Structures are given as structure tokens and as C-alpha cells.
Amino acid sequence: MELREVLKEQLNASHHKNGWFVSLLNSIVNLSDEEANWKPNEDVHSIHEITTHLLYYNERYLHRFKEEPVDEQSKEDTFQLDEGITFSHTRERIHHLYNDWKKNLEAADDLVMNHASEALSHLYLHTAYHTGQIILLRKLQGKWDAFQGVEG
């Protein structure tokens, strides 16, 4: 399997397609704003805050991949919600970002793919890590459907 195919498969697994673990998009399906903003206590980030953090890093790395300038924030700032942004809006942004990544991986030349491969692999692991947190929060709420689980 070529590097491009491996990275595309990792992107699909972490963002879109359940396999050995639940993908990000499947972990946030059918969530209301109330459920997405729920926290068991103030020391824990909500699902909405986690997905905002993931949007920041996935967008940042997409800009780097496309050799565009990136903004820098402190790690804690990446969890901050913008006033008035609903979770459905955040979920839609994640969906569009996944499609942008998919298109850019298809279009990239081999040199760009080789240069970015390590960072992308870590980015996908980062997404899977936080997706596990989302699943745990949904289970704590009693809102996780076991049929949404893994297929592997």
C-alpha cells in the first residue's frame, strides 16, 4: 500500500469510518447542544470544547499541509467556544474539514506527502484520542448507543 493510501485510510478511520475504534464524526452524531456542552464537572472539557480543539488542530495542520500561514493559540485557548456557535455548526465544520482534507490528500504530490506523513499520523492519533474522550462523556450521560461502536 502506498503512503497516500495509508494516510487516506488513517484519515477515514479517525474522522469518518468506524473500524477498530469509533470515528470522530460517528462519535458526535445525534448530539443536542445541551448534550454537547454538558460536563461532569468544571475540570473536564465538554464534547463541544473537545471538538473545537480538534477543529483548531486539524485546520492548522491543513493550512501547513497547503503551505499557508497558520495562527497560533495557547493549547487551553483551543478549547474555548466562540459566543453563539451551536454544536450543529461545529459538527458541520468538522464534516467540511474532513472533505477538505480528503481532497488535499488526493491532490498532493509525493514530496508533500512524504514530508507531512509523520505529522499527519500524529494528527490522526490525536483525533482518535479525543474521540475516546467524547465516547466516555456520552457514556457518562447515558447517551451512547452501543450499536455505534467498532466493527473490527
Coordinates of C-alpha atoms in Angstrom, one line a residue:
M1 CA 0.0 0.0 0.0
E2 CA 1.4 3.4 -0.9
L3 CA 1.9 6.2 1.6
R4 CA -1.0 8.2 0.2
E5 CA -3.4 5.3 0.6
V6 CA -2.2 4.7 4.2
L7 CA -2.8 8.3 5.1
K8 CA -6.2 8.4 3.4
E9 CA -7.2 5.2 5.3
Q10 CA -6.0 6.8 8.6
L11 CA -8.0 9.9 7.8
N12 CA -11.1 7.9 7.1
A13 CA -10.6 5.8 10.3
S14 CA -10.1 8.7 12.6
H15 CA -12.7 11.0 11.1
H16 CA -15.4 9.1 9.2
K17 CA -15.4 5.3 9.2
N18 CA -15.7 3.1 12.3
G19 CA -13.2 0.3 12.3
W20 CA -11.0 -0.7 15.3
F21 CA -12.3 2.4 17.1
V22 CA -15.2 4.8 16.6
S23 CA -14.5 7.7 14.2
L24 CA -14.9 11.3 15.3
L25 CA -18.0 12.0 13.0
N26 CA -19.7 8.9 14.3
S27 CA -18.9 9.8 17.9
I28 CA -20.8 13.1 17.6
V29 CA -23.9 12.0 15.7
N30 CA -27.3 12.9 17.1
L31 CA -26.0 15.2 19.9
S32 CA -28.0 18.2 21.0
D33 CA -26.4 21.4 22.1
E34 CA -27.2 20.6 25.7
E35 CA -25.6 17.2 25.5
A36 CA -22.5 18.6 23.6
N37 CA -22.0 21.3 26.3
W38 CA -22.5 19.0 29.3
K39 CA -19.6 18.5 31.7
P40 CA -19.5 16.1 34.7
N41 CA -17.5 18.8 36.5
E42 CA -15.6 22.0 35.7
D43 CA -12.3 20.2 35.4
V44 CA -13.4 18.3 32.3
H45 CA -13.9 19.7 28.8
S46 CA -17.3 19.2 27.2
I47 CA -17.7 17.4 23.9
H48 CA -18.2 20.8 22.2
E49 CA -15.0 22.1 23.7
I50 CA -13.1 19.0 22.6
T51 CA -14.4 19.2 19.0
T52 CA -13.5 22.9 18.9
H53 CA -10.0 21.9 20.0
L54 CA -9.9 19.2 17.2
L55 CA -11.1 21.7 14.6
Y56 CA -8.3 24.1 15.6
Y57 CA -5.5 21.5 15.2
N58 CA -7.0 19.8 12.1
E59 CA -7.4 23.2 10.4
R60 CA -3.9 24.3 11.5
Y61 CA -2.3 21.2 10.0
L62 CA -4.4 21.5 6.8
H63 CA -3.0 25.1 6.4
R64 CA 0.5 23.8 7.0
F65 CA -0.1 20.9 4.5
K66 CA -1.1 23.5 1.9
E67 CA 1.8 25.7 2.9
E68 CA -0.4 28.5 4.1
P69 CA 0.2 30.7 7.2
V70 CA -1.2 29.4 10.5
D71 CA -2.4 31.2 13.6
E72 CA -1.1 30.2 17.0
Q73 CA -3.1 29.9 20.2
S74 CA -2.2 28.5 23.6
K75 CA -3.4 24.9 24.0
E76 CA -6.0 25.9 26.5
D77 CA -7.4 28.6 24.2
T78 CA -8.1 26.0 21.6
F79 CA -10.9 24.6 23.8
Q80 CA -12.7 27.9 24.1
L81 CA -16.1 28.2 22.5
D82 CA -16.9 31.3 20.4
E83 CA -20.1 33.1 21.6
G84 CA -23.2 32.0 19.8
I85 CA -21.7 29.0 18.0
T86 CA -24.0 26.0 18.1
F87 CA -22.8 22.4 18.2
S88 CA -24.5 21.7 14.9
H89 CA -22.4 24.4 13.4
T90 CA -19.2 22.9 14.8
R91 CA -20.2 19.4 13.6
E92 CA -20.8 20.8 10.1
R93 CA -17.4 22.5 10.2
I94 CA -15.8 19.1 11.1
H95 CA -17.6 17.4 8.2
H96 CA -16.4 20.1 5.7
L97 CA -12.9 19.9 7.1
Y98 CA -12.8 16.2 6.6
N99 CA -13.8 16.7 3.0
D100 CA -11.1 19.4 2.5
W101 CA -8.5 17.0 4.0
K102 CA -9.6 14.2 1.6
K103 CA -9.4 16.5 -1.5
N104 CA -6.0 17.8 -0.5
L105 CA -4.5 14.4 0.2
E106 CA -5.7 13.3 -3.3
A107 CA -4.2 16.3 -4.9
A108 CA -0.8 16.5 -3.1
D109 CA 2.4 15.4 -4.8
D110 CA 4.6 12.6 -3.4
L111 CA 7.1 15.1 -1.9
V112 CA 4.4 16.9 0.1
M113 CA 3.0 13.5 1.2
N114 CA 6.4 12.3 2.4
H115 CA 7.2 15.5 4.2
A116 CA 3.8 15.6 6.0
S117 CA 3.4 11.9 6.8
E118 CA 4.7 11.9 10.3
A119 CA 2.7 15.0 11.4
L120 CA -0.5 13.6 9.8
S121 CA -0.1 10.2 11.5
H122 CA 0.2 12.0 14.9
L123 CA -2.8 14.3 14.0
Y124 CA -4.9 11.2 13.3
L125 CA -3.8 9.7 16.6
H126 CA -4.7 12.9 18.4
T127 CA -8.2 12.8 16.8
A128 CA -8.7 9.2 17.9
Y129 CA -7.5 10.0 21.5
H130 CA -10.0 12.8 21.9
T131 CA -12.8 10.8 20.2
G132 CA -12.3 8.3 23.0
Q133 CA -12.9 11.1 25.5
I134 CA -16.1 12.0 23.6
I135 CA -17.4 8.4 23.8
L136 CA -16.7 8.4 27.6
L137 CA -18.6 11.6 28.1
R138 CA -21.5 10.2 26.1
K139 CA -21.5 7.1 28.2
L140 CA -21.4 9.1 31.4
Q141 CA -24.5 10.9 30.1
G142 CA -26.2 7.6 29.3
K143 CA -26.4 8.8 25.6
W144 CA -24.1 6.4 23.8
D145 CA -25.7 3.8 21.5
A146 CA -23.5 0.6 21.7
F147 CA -24.5 -0.1 18.1
Q148 CA -22.5 2.9 17.0
G149 CA -19.4 1.0 18.2
V150 CA -16.5 -0.6 16.5
E151 CA -16.6 -3.0 13.6
G152 CA -13.1 -4.6 14.0

